[in-house]
Each structure stands twice: as structure tokens, then as C-alpha cells.
mmCIF file of C-alpha atoms in Angstrom:
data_model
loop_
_atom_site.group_PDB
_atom_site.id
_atom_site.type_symbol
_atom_site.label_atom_id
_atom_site.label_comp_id
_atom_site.label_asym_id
_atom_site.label_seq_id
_atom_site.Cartn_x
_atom_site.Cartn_y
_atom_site.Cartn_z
ATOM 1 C CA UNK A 1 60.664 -95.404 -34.206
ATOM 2 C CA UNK A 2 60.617 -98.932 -33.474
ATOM 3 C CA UNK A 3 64.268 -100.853 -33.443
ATOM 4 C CA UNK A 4 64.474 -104.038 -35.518
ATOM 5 C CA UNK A 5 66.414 -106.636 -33.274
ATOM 6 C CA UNK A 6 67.286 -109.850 -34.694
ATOM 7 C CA UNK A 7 67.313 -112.594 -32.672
ATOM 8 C CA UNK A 8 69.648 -116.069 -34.293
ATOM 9 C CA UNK A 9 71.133 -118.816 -33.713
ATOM 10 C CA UNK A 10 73.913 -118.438 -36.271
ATOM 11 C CA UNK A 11 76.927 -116.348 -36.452
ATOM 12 C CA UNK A 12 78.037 -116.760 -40.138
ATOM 13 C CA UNK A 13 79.288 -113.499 -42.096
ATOM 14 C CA UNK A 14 76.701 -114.194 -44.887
ATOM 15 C CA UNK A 15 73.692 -114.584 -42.145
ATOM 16 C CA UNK A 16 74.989 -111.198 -40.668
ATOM 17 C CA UNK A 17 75.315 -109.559 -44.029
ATOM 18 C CA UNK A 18 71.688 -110.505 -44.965
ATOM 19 C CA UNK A 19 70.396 -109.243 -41.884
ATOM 20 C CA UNK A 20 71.582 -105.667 -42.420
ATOM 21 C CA UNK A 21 70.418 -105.807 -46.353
ATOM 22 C CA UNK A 22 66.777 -106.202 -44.569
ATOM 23 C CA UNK A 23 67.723 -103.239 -42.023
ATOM 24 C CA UNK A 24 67.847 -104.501 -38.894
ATOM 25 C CA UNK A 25 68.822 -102.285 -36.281
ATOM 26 C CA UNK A 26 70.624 -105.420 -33.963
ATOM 27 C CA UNK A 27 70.733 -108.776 -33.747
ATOM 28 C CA UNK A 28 71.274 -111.528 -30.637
ATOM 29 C CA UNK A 29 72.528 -114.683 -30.727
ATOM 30 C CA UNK A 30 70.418 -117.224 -28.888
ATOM 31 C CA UNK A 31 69.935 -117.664 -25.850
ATOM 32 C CA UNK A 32 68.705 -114.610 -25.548
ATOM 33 C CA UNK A 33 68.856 -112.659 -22.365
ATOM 34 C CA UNK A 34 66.448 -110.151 -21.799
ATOM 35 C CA UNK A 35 68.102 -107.428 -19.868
ATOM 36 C CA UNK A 36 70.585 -107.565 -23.143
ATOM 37 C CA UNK A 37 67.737 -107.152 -25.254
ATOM 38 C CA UNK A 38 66.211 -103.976 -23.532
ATOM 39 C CA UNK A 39 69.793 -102.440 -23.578
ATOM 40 C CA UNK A 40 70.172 -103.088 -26.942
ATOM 41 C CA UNK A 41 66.751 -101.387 -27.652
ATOM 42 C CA UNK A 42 67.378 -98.938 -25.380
ATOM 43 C CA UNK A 43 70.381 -97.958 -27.663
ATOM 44 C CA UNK A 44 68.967 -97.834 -30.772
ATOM 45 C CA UNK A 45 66.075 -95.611 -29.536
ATOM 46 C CA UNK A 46 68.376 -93.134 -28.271
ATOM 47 C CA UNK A 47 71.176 -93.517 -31.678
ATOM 48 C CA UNK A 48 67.952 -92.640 -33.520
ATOM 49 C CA UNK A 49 66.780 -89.911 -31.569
ATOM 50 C CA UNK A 50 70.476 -88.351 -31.471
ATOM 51 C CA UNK A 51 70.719 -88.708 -34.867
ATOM 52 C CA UNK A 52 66.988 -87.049 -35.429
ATOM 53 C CA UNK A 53 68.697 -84.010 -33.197
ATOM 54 C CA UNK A 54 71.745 -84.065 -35.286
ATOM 55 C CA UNK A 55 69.251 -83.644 -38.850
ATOM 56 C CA UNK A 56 66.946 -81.105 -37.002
ATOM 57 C CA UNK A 57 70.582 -79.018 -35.731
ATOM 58 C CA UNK A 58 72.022 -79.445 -39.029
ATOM 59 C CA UNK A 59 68.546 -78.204 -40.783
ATOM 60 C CA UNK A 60 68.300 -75.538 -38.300
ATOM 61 C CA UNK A 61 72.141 -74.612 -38.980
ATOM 62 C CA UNK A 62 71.533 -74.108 -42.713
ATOM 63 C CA UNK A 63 68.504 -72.075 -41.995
ATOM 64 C CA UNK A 64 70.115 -69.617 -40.076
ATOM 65 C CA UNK A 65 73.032 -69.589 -42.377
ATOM 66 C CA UNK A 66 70.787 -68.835 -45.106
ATOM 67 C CA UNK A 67 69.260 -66.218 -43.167
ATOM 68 C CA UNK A 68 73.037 -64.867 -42.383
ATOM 69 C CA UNK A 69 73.534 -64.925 -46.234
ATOM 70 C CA UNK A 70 70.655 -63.001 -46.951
ATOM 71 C CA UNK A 71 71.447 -59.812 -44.468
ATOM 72 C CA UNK A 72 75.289 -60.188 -44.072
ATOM 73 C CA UNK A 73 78.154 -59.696 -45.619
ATOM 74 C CA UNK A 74 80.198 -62.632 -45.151
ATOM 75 C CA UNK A 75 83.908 -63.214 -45.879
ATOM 76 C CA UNK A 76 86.957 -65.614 -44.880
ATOM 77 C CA UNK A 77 90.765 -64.478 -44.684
ATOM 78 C CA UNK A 78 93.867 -66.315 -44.506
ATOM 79 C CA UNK A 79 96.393 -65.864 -41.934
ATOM 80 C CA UNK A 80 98.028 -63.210 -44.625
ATOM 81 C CA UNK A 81 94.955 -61.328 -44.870
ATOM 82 C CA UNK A 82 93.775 -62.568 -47.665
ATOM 83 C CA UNK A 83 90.273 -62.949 -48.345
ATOM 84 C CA UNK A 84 89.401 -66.686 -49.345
ATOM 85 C CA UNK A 85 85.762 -66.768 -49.448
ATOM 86 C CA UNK A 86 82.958 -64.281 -50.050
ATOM 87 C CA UNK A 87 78.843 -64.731 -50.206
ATOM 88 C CA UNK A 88 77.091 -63.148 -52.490
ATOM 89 C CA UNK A 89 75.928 -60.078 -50.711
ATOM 90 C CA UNK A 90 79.248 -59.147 -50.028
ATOM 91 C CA UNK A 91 80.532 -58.829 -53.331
ATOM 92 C CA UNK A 92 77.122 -57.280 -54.496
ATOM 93 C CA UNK A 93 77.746 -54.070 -51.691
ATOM 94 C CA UNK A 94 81.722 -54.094 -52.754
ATOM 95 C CA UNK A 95 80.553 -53.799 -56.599
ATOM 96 C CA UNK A 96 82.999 -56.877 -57.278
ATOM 97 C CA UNK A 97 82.878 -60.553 -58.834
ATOM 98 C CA UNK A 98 83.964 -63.193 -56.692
ATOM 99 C CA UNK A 99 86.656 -63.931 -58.963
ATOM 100 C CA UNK A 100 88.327 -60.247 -58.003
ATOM 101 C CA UNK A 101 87.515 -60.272 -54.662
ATOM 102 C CA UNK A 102 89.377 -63.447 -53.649
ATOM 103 C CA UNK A 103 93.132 -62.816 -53.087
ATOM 104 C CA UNK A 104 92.604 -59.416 -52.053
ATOM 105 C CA UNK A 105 92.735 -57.898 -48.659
ATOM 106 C CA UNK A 106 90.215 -55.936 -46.895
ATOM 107 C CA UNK A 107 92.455 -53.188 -47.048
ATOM 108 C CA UNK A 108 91.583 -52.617 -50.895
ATOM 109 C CA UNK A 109 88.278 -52.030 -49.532
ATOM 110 C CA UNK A 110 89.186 -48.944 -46.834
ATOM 111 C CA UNK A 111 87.921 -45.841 -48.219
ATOM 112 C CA UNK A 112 90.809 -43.225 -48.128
ATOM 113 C CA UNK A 113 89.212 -41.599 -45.289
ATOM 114 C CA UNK A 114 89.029 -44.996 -42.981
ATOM 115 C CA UNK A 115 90.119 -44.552 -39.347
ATOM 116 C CA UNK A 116 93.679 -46.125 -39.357
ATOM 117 C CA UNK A 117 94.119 -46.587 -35.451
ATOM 118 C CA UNK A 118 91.155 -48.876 -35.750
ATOM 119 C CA UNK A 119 92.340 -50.963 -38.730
ATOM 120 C CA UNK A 120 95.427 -51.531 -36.781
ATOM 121 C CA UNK A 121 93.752 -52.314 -33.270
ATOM 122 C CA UNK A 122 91.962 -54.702 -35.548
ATOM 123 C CA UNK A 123 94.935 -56.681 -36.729
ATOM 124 C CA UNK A 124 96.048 -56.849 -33.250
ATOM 125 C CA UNK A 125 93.314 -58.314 -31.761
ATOM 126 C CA UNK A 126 92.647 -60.797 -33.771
ATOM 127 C CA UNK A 127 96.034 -61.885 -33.808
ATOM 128 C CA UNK A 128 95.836 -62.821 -30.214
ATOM 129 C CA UNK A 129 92.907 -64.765 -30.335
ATOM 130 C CA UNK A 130 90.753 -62.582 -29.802
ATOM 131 C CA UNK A 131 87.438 -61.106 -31.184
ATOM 132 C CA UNK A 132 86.925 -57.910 -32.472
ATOM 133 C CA UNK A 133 83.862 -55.725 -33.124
ATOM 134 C CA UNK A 134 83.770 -52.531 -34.798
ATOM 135 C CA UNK A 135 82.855 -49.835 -37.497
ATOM 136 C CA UNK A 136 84.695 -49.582 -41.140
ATOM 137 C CA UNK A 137 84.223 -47.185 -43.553
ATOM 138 C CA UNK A 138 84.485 -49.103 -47.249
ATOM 139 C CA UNK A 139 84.347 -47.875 -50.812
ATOM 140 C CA UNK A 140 83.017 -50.216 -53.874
ATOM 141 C CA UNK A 141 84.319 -50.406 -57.019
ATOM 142 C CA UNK A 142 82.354 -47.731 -58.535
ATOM 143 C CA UNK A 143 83.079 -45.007 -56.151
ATOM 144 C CA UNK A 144 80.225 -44.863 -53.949
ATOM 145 C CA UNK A 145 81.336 -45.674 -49.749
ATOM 146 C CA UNK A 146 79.430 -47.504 -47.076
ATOM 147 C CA UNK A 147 79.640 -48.298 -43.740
ATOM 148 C CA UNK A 148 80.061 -51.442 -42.020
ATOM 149 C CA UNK A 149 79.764 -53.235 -38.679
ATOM 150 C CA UNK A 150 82.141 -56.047 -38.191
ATOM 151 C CA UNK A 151 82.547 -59.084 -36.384
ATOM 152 C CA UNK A 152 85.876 -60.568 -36.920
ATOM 153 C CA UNK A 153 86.191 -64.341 -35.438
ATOM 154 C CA UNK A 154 89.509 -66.137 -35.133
ATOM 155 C CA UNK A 155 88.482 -70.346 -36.546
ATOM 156 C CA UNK A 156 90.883 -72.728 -34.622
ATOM 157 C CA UNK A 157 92.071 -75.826 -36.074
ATOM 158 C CA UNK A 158 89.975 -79.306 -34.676
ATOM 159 C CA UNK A 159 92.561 -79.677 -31.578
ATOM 160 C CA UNK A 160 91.794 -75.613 -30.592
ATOM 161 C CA UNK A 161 95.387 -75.163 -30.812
ATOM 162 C CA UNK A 162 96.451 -72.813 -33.686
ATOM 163 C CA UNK A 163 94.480 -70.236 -35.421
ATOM 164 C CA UNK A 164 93.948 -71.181 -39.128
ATOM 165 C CA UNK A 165 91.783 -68.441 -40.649
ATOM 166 C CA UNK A 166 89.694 -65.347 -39.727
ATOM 167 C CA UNK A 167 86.121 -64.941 -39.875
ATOM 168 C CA UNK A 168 84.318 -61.365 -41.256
ATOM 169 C CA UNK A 169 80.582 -60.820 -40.563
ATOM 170 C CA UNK A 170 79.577 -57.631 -41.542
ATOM 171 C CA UNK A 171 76.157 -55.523 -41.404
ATOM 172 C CA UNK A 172 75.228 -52.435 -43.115
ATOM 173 C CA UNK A 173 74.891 -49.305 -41.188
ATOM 174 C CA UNK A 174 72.892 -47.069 -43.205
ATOM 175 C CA UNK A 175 69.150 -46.428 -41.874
ATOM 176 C CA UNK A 176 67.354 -49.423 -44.773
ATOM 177 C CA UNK A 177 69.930 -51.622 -44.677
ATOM 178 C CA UNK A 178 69.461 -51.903 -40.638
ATOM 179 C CA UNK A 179 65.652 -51.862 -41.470
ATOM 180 C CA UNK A 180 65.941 -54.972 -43.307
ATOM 181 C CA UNK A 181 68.576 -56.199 -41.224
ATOM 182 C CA UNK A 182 66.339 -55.908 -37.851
ATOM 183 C CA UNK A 183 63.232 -57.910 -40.277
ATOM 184 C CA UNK A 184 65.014 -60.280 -41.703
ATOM 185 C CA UNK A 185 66.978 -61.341 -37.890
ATOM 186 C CA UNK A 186 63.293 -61.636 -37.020
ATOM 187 C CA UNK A 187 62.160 -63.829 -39.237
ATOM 188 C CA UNK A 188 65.361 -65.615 -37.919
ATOM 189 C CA UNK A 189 64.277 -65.697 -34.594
ATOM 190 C CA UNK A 190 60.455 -66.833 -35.950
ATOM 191 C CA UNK A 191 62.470 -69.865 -37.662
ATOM 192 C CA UNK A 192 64.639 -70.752 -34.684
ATOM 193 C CA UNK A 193 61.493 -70.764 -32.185
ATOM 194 C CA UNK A 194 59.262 -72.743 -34.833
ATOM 195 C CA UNK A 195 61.973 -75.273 -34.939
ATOM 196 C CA UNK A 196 62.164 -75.044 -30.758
ATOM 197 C CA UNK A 197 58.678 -75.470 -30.448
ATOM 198 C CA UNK A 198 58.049 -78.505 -32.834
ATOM 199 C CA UNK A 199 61.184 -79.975 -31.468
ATOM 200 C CA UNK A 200 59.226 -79.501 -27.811
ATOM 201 C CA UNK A 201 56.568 -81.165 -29.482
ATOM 202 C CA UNK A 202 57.877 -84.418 -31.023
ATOM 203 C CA UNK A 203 60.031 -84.978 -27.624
ATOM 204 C CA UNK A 204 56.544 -84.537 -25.581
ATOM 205 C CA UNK A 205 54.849 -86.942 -28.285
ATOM 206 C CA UNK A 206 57.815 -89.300 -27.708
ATOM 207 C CA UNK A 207 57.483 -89.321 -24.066
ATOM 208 C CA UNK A 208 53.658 -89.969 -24.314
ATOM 209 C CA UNK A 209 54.157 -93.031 -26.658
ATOM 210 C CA UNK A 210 56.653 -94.355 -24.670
ATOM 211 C CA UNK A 211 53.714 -94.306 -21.772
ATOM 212 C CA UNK A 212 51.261 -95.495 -24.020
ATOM 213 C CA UNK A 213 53.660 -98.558 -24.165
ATOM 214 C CA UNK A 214 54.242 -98.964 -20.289
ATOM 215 C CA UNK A 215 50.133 -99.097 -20.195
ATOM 216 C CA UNK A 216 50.241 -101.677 -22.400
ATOM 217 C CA UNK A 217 52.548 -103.686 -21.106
ATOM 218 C CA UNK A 218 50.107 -102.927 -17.426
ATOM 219 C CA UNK A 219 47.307 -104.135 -19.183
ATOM 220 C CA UNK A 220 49.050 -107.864 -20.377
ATOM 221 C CA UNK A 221 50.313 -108.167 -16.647
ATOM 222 C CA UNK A 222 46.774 -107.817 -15.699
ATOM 223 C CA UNK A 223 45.433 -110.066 -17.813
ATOM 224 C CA UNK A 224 47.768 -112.575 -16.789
ATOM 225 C CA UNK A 225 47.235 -112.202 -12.826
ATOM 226 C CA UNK A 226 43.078 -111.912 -14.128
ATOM 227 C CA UNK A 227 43.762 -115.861 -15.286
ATOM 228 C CA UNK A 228 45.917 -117.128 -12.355
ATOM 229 C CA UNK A 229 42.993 -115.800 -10.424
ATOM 230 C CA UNK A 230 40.466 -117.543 -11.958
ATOM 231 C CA UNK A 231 42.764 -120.762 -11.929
ATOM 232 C CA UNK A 232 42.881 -119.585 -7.930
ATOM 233 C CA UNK A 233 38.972 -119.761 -8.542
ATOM 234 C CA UNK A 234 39.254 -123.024 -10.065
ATOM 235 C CA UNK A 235 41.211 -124.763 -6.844
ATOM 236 C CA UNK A 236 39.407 -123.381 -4.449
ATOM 237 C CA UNK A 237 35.679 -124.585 -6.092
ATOM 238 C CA UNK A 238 37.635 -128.369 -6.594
ATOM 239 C CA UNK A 239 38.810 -128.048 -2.903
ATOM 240 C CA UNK A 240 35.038 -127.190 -1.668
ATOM 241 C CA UNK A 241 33.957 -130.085 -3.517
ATOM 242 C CA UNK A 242 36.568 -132.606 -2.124
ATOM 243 C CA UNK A 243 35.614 -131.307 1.048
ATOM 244 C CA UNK A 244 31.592 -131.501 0.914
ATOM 245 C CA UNK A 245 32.599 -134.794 -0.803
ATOM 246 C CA UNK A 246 34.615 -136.200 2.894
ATOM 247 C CA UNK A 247 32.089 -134.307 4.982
ATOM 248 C CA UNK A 248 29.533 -136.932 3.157
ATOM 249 C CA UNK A 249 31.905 -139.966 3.469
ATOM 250 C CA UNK A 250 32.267 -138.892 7.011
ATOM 251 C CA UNK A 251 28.158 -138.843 7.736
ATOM 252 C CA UNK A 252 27.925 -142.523 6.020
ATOM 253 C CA UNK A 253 30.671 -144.005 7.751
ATOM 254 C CA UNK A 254 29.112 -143.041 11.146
ATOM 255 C CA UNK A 255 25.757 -143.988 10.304
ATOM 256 C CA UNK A 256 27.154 -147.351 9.350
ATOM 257 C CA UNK A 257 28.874 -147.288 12.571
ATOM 258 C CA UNK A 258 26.123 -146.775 14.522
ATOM 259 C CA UNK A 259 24.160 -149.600 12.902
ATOM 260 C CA UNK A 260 26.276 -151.878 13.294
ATOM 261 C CA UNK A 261 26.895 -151.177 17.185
ATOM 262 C CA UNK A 262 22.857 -151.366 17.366
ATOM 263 C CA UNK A 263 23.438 -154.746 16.143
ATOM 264 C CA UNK A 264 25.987 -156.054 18.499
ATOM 265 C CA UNK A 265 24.081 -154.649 21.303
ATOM 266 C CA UNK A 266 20.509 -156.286 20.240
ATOM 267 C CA UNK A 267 22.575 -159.404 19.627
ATOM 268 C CA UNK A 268 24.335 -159.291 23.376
ATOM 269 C CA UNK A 269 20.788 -158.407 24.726
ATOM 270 C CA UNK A 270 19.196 -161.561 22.933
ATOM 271 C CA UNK A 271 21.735 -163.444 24.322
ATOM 272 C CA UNK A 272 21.493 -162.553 27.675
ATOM 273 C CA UNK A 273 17.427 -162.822 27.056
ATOM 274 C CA UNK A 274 17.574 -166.118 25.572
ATOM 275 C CA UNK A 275 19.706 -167.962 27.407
ATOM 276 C CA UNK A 276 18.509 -171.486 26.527
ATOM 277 C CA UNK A 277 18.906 -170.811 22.345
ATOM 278 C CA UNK A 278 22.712 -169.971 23.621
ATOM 279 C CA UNK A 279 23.672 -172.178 20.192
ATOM 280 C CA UNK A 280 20.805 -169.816 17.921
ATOM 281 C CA UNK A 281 22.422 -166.820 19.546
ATOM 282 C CA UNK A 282 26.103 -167.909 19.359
ATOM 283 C CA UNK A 283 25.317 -168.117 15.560
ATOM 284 C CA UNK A 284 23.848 -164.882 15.426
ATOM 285 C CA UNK A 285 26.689 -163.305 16.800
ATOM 286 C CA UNK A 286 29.069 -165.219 14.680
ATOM 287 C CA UNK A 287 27.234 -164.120 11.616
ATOM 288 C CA UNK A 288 27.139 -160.555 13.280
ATOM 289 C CA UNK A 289 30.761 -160.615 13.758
ATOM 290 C CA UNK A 290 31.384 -161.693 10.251
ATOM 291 C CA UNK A 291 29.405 -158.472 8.636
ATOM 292 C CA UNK A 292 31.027 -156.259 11.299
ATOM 293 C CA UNK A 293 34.999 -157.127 9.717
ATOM 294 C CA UNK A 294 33.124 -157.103 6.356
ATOM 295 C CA UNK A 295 31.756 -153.294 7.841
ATOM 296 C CA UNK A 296 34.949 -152.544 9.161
ATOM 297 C CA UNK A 297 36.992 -153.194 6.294
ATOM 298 C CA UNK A 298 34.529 -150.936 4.520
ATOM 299 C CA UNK A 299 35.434 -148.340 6.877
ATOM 300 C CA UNK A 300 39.329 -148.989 6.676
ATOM 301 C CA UNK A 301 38.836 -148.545 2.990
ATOM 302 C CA UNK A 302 36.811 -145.174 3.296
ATOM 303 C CA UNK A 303 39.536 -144.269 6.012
ATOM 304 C CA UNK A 304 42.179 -144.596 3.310
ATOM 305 C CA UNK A 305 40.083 -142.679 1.000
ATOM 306 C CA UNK A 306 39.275 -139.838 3.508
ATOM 307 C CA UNK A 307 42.936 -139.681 4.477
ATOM 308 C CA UNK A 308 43.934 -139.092 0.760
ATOM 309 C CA UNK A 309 41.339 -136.864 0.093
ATOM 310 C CA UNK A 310 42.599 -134.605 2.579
ATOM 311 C CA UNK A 311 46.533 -134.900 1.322
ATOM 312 C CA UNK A 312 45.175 -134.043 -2.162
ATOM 313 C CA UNK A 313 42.858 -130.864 -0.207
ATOM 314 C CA UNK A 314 46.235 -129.742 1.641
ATOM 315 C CA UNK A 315 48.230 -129.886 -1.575
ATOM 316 C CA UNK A 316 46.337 -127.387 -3.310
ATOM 317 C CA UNK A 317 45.649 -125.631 -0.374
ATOM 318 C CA UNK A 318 49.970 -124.926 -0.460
ATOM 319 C CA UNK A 319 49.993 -124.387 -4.055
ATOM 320 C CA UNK A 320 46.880 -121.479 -4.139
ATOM 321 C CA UNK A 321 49.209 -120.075 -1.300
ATOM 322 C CA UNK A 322 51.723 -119.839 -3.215
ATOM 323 C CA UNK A 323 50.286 -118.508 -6.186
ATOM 324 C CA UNK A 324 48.635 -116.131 -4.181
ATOM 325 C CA UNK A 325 51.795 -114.968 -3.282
ATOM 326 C CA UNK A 326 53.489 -114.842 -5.929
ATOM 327 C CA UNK A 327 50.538 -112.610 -7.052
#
């Protein structure tokens, strides 16, 4: 079963009534907050499965009382005595229609010889609440007796106050009638088991789809950490690059660094050398000078670079940390 939750923005009756014409088991008004949602599907899976136990018990319930029907003799009385209900079998045994059985008290049904004291214990007990089990002796209509064993049950009203009627279940005692009766409570107990065993079933098939769905929902969260690890991939290739990239930067900026200090030393040793082109020299150096701010400016600029390169580096450096933790 799989609850139909609608999820709106509006709150009008008609909305509403439209909604339930297209069977939804729910609906939530936007924003929606998960936890709500859950709960609310949470309910409605459980509602249904109640309500799938009540159908099975109910089935079940009519079973048996079929079965009952079948091998019982089954009557109701009023507080009075009187009988106001009677299944078929028990007006089959008695000889009776329904018709003349209801109104009349199982005393019409005591064969002459009937053991009195246990009539009377009978009315007693069940006056007090309580149950009572025992053997009659009947006679039918046409003259021919049988013997019964009883069950009579006091029914309570819905508060379990006040006793309203009296409930007869009967079995025959002679040797086929208790033949059938013993086959026919098995085939009872065959029913009831069948119906425990499927209803083991579909609550084990329930559980393993409800698994099947927790798997699922594993395999999206793994396919979303298998992305922010490739994205983790991603930085960390960029960052390599930016490095290799500054390492590079790095190597030119000394070379160039290096030439031009081989410069100013050749031109320093020229002028010490030539002494007497001091003006040539003085010239040189000037010019020297000149390309050595042009140099340096170079290098403030790849300085500048350099030091932003490795911000940028140290920012995603942070955020793959905190991804990865997140992870």
C-alpha cells in the first residue's frame, strides 16, 4: 500500500473536496515539513494495515461462525427465557420451523425424563453472570429424544454492566453426531491456521518491502556522496594545477632574479675595470637600473599573482574540508 499525500498551497473547501474525489489518503499545506510528512505516512500505513486486520478478523469471524452453524445448535434467549433466535440446525434436530420455535422456552424442549436439579442449577447460574456447561436430555416434535451438550453464555450490554440476553451453544452427544462434530472443528482449526499462516506471510512480505525501501533510499544517499566525491576529485585536480602553476611562476621569477643580479654585478665589475669610460659605465648602469624597476615591477606583479593564487588554493582547500566532513 502506498499512501497518497497531497501536498497544496490552498485551503478552500472545494480544493479539499476534490482531493478526496481523487482518493488521497492526506494532504499538507505548503511549506511542507518533512518530519510532518513521514508522520502522516506513517499513519496511513498503519490505518490501512489495521483496517486489513479488521477485514481478515471479520472474514475469519464469519468463517468460524459458519463452521459453528454447520455442527451446532445455536440459539438466543431473552431475559424471560424466551428463545429469540435459532440457526438452522437447531430447529432441524428439534423437528420445528423457526416460526414455532421463537417465543418458546427451552423448557418445551425437556424430555419428561430431563434431570430437574440441573435445569434449575442452570437458571441459577446464569443468572449471576455466570457460565454454565452441561448435559440436557431434549425431545423433538415428532417424539424421538436426543442429547445435548450446552454452553450457556450470559451477552452484556456495550458498557459490561447489565446482562441483556443468554447465549445457547449446543452439540450432539450421540456417537455420529460427535464424529462429525470432531471433523468438521477440524476443518475449523485447518481454516483458522490457513488464515494464521497467510496472515504470517503478508506481515513478513510487508516487513521485507518496507526494507527493500530503506535500501533504496541507501542506494540514492550513495549516489549523492559518489558525486560530492568526485566534485572532491574535481578541487583537488584544480588545486594541483594552481599549485604546479605557482611552483612554475616561482622557478621564472628566480631565474629572472638571478639574471638580473648577474647584470648589476658585471656592470659594478666593468666599472671598477674601466675606470676611465666612468661616463660609458655610468650609462650602463643607468640603463641597467632602468630594466631592473622594469624587472622588479614584473616581479611585484607575479608577487600579487602568486599571493592570490595561494588565497584561491587555501579557499578550496577549507571548503573540500568541509565537504569532507560533512561526508
Amino acid at each position: 500500500y502506498i499512501p497518497y499525500i497531497l501536498t497544496t498551497a490552498h485551503t478552500e473547501a472545494d480544493f479539499l473536496i476534490k482531493s478526496i474525489r481523487f482518493k488521497a489518503t492526506d494532504y499538507l499545506v505548503k511549506p511542507v515539513n518533512v518530519k510532518d510528512f513521514i508522520q502522516k505516512a506513517q499513519i496511513a500505513c498503519q490505518n490501512r494495515y489495521h483496517e486489513n486486520i479488521k477485514k481478515q478478523s471479520q472474514a475469519d469471524l464469519k468463517q468460524i461462525t459458519n463452521v459453528i452453524n454447520e455442527v451446532a445448535l445455536v440459539s438466543k434467549t431473552d431475559l424471560k427465557g424466551n428463545i429469540t433466535y435459532a440457526n438452522k440446525l437447531f430447529c432441524r434436530v428439534a423437528g420445528y420451523k423457526k416460526s414455532e420455535i421463537i417465543g418458546q422456552t427451552h423448557g418445551a424442549l425437556l424430555h419428561p425424563d430431563a434431570n430437574t436439579s440441573e435445569i434449575q442449577d442452570l437458571n441459577k447460574e446464569i443468572q449471576l453472570g455466570n457460565i454454565w456447561e452441561g448435559k440436557i436430555h431434549n425431545i423433538s416434535k415428532d417424539g424421538s429424544d436426543y442429547h445435548i451438550s450446552a454452553s450457556v453464555i450470559p451477552l452484556y450490554d456495550e458498557y459490561d454492566s447489565d446482562i441483556i440476553e443468554f447465549m445457547w451453544i449446543s452439540f450432539l452427544t450421540t456417537e455420529d453426531e460427535i464424529e462429525k462434530k470432531e471433523f468438521k472443528k477440524k476443518v475449523a482449526i485447518n481454516v483458522k491456521e490457513t488464515r494464521r499462516i497467510n496472515l504470517e506471510a503478508r506481515k513478513s512480505i510487508d516487513e521485507l518491502e518496507a526494507q527493500l525501501l530503506k535500501y533504496k533510499h541507501f542506494d540514492l544517499i550513495e549516489y549523492s556522496l559518489e558525486v560530492e566525491r568526485k566534485r572532491s576529485a574535481k578541487f583537488k585536480n584544480q588545486i594541483k594545477y594552481y599549485e604546479k602553476e605557482v611552483t612554475n611562476r616561482k622557478s621564472k621569477f628566480e631565474l629572472m632574479s638571478q639574471e638580473a643580479n648577474r647584470r648589476i654585478d658585471k656592470a659594478n665589475l666593468l666599472s671598477k675595470e674601466q675606470s676611465d669610460k666612468k661616463d660609458l659605465a655610468i650609462i650602463t648602469l643607468e640603463s641597467l637600473n632602468k630594466e631592473l624597476e622594469i624587472r622588479e615591477g614584473d616581479v611585484g606583479v607575479l608577487n600579487k599573482e602568486i599571493e592570490n593564487q595561494i588565497n584561491l588554493i587555501e579557499d578550496l582547500k577549507s571548503s573540500i574540508e568541509a565537504k569532507e566532513e560533512q561526508l
